[in-house]
Amino acid sequence: MSPLLWRVKPVLPVTKLLGAVALVVLVVAFGGNDPVQWVLALAVAAGLTGWALRDLIRPVRLAADLTGITVVTGYAARRQLPWSQIEQIRVDTRARRGIRSNLLEIDAGDSLHLLSVHELGTEPDEVAEALAELREAATTAETSS
């Protein structure tokens, strides 16, 4: 069985890079000789560029197969979690000020991994269902061998 992959949509890093360029253009147009505006704009633009590069370097944020799951941690490192180490997979839904957010929550005991719809490229509910099915298949394969 081939691994299931969930990746960042390509539009997200492009949007971040466009935001960085827009900041630089705005400070060129309106910043004048104010060094504070230049420093702040360049710092934020560098942060957005770094954030976009992370999405380009490691677009696959979550991968799963019969052995377990692999999640991206930190900037671009990967961590393999066997199914036996994963305590719970659930979708955390919160509503604040009329905006609803869903996060896929993977509880591995000593670590908690949260992935949004933007990082997964699809709804967290769908990913949680696919992971539950894969975990069941892995458990069945393990007990039958």
Short mmCIF file of C-alpha atoms in Angstrom, two decimals:
data_model
loop_
_atom_site.label_atom_id
_atom_site.label_comp_id
_atom_site.label_asym_id
_atom_site.label_seq_id
_atom_site.Cartn_x
_atom_site.Cartn_y
_atom_site.Cartn_z
CA MET A 1 0.00 0.00 0.00
CA SER A 2 1.43 3.37 -0.99
CA PRO A 3 1.66 6.08 1.67
CA LEU A 4 -1.00 8.75 1.98
CA LEU A 5 0.38 12.29 1.66
CA TRP A 6 -1.08 15.63 2.69
CA ARG A 7 0.71 18.72 1.45
CA VAL A 8 0.53 22.49 1.53
CA LYS A 9 -1.43 23.94 -1.37
CA PRO A 10 0.94 25.74 -3.80
CA VAL A 11 -1.02 28.98 -3.56
CA LEU A 12 -0.03 29.44 0.11
CA PRO A 13 3.76 29.96 -0.33
CA VAL A 14 3.13 32.12 -3.40
CA THR A 15 0.80 34.33 -1.35
CA LYS A 16 3.43 34.65 1.39
CA LEU A 17 6.09 35.65 -1.16
CA LEU A 18 3.74 38.19 -2.74
CA GLY A 19 3.11 39.66 0.72
CA ALA A 20 6.86 40.03 1.26
CA VAL A 21 7.26 41.78 -2.09
CA ALA A 22 4.27 44.04 -1.39
CA LEU A 23 5.81 45.13 1.93
CA VAL A 24 9.06 46.09 0.25
CA VAL A 25 7.20 47.97 -2.50
CA LEU A 26 5.13 49.85 0.08
CA VAL A 27 8.16 50.91 2.09
CA VAL A 28 9.92 52.03 -1.09
CA ALA A 29 6.86 54.08 -2.06
CA PHE A 30 6.03 55.55 1.34
CA GLY A 31 8.97 54.86 3.67
CA GLY A 32 11.13 57.76 2.65
CA ASN A 33 14.15 58.10 4.89
CA ASP A 34 12.57 56.62 8.03
CA PRO A 35 14.94 53.80 9.08
CA VAL A 36 12.38 52.28 11.49
CA GLN A 37 9.90 51.62 8.67
CA TRP A 38 12.66 50.09 6.55
CA VAL A 39 13.88 47.79 9.32
CA LEU A 40 10.38 46.66 10.25
CA ALA A 41 9.32 46.08 6.64
CA LEU A 42 12.50 44.17 5.79
CA ALA A 43 12.24 42.06 8.97
CA VAL A 44 8.63 41.11 8.24
CA ALA A 45 9.45 40.47 4.56
CA ALA A 46 12.34 38.20 5.59
CA GLY A 47 10.03 36.33 7.98
CA LEU A 48 7.38 35.84 5.28
CA THR A 49 10.05 34.68 2.82
CA GLY A 50 11.41 32.17 5.34
CA TRP A 51 7.90 30.91 6.05
CA ALA A 52 7.25 30.48 2.31
CA LEU A 53 10.58 28.70 1.83
CA ARG A 54 9.62 26.21 4.54
CA ASP A 55 6.47 25.37 2.58
CA LEU A 56 8.51 24.95 -0.60
CA ILE A 57 11.25 22.84 1.07
CA ARG A 58 8.81 20.52 2.90
CA PRO A 59 5.44 20.74 1.15
CA VAL A 60 4.34 17.36 2.55
CA ARG A 61 3.28 18.18 6.11
CA LEU A 62 1.84 14.75 6.96
CA ALA A 63 2.43 11.28 5.50
CA ALA A 64 0.96 8.00 6.70
CA ASP A 65 1.41 4.33 5.88
CA LEU A 66 1.02 0.98 7.65
CA THR A 67 4.05 1.62 9.88
CA GLY A 68 2.82 4.97 11.24
CA ILE A 69 2.83 8.63 10.39
CA THR A 70 5.51 11.17 9.56
CA VAL A 71 4.98 14.81 10.54
CA VAL A 72 7.06 17.89 9.88
CA THR A 73 8.31 19.42 13.12
CA GLY A 74 10.10 22.68 13.67
CA TYR A 75 11.18 24.48 10.52
CA ALA A 76 11.56 21.50 8.19
CA ALA A 77 12.57 18.44 10.24
CA ARG A 78 10.56 15.23 10.05
CA ARG A 79 9.50 12.93 12.85
CA GLN A 80 8.33 9.35 12.36
CA LEU A 81 5.64 8.21 14.81
CA PRO A 82 4.71 4.51 14.87
CA TRP A 83 1.01 3.72 15.36
CA SER A 84 1.75 2.28 18.81
CA GLN A 85 3.06 5.65 19.98
CA ILE A 86 0.00 7.61 18.84
CA GLU A 87 -2.53 7.91 21.64
CA GLN A 88 -5.27 9.87 19.88
CA ILE A 89 -6.14 11.52 16.56
CA ARG A 90 -8.99 14.00 16.64
CA VAL A 91 -10.25 17.19 15.08
CA ASP A 92 -10.36 20.22 17.37
CA THR A 93 -13.09 22.64 16.29
CA ARG A 94 -13.31 26.11 17.77
CA ALA A 95 -15.49 29.09 16.99
CA ARG A 96 -14.35 32.58 17.89
CA ARG A 97 -15.98 35.81 16.76
CA GLY A 98 -17.91 34.04 14.04
CA ILE A 99 -14.89 32.27 12.57
CA ARG A 100 -14.68 28.50 12.85
CA SER A 101 -11.31 26.78 12.80
CA ASN A 102 -10.55 23.06 12.56
CA LEU A 103 -7.20 21.59 13.54
CA LEU A 104 -6.08 18.00 13.19
CA GLU A 105 -4.64 17.02 16.56
CA ILE A 106 -2.22 14.09 16.74
CA ASP A 107 -1.39 13.20 20.34
CA ALA A 108 1.77 11.11 20.60
CA GLY A 109 2.07 11.21 24.40
CA ASP A 110 5.20 13.34 24.72
CA SER A 111 4.28 15.56 21.76
CA LEU A 112 1.19 17.13 20.26
CA HIS A 113 1.07 17.90 16.55
CA LEU A 114 -1.50 20.40 15.23
CA LEU A 115 -2.17 20.72 11.51
CA SER A 116 -4.55 23.19 9.88
CA VAL A 117 -6.53 22.91 6.68
CA HIS A 118 -3.88 25.09 5.00
CA GLU A 119 -1.08 22.70 5.94
CA LEU A 120 -3.04 19.59 4.95
CA GLY A 121 -4.54 20.88 1.72
CA THR A 122 -7.89 19.35 2.69
CA GLU A 123 -10.33 19.35 5.59
CA PRO A 124 -8.95 17.89 8.84
CA ASP A 125 -12.11 15.75 9.21
CA GLU A 126 -11.27 13.90 5.99
CA VAL A 127 -7.67 13.38 7.07
CA ALA A 128 -8.75 12.07 10.50
CA GLU A 129 -11.07 9.54 8.83
CA ALA A 130 -8.33 8.38 6.44
CA LEU A 131 -5.86 8.04 9.32
CA ALA A 132 -8.39 6.03 11.36
CA GLU A 133 -8.92 3.65 8.43
CA LEU A 134 -5.17 3.29 7.87
CA ARG A 135 -4.56 2.69 11.57
CA GLU A 136 -7.24 -0.02 11.56
CA ALA A 137 -5.64 -1.63 8.49
CA ALA A 138 -2.23 -1.52 10.18
CA THR A 139 -3.64 -3.13 13.33
CA THR A 140 -5.38 -5.84 11.28
CA ALA A 141 -2.20 -6.54 9.29
CA GLU A 142 -0.17 -6.70 12.50
CA THR A 143 -2.51 -9.18 14.24
CA SER A 144 -2.83 -11.42 11.17
CA SER A 145 0.95 -11.85 10.78
#
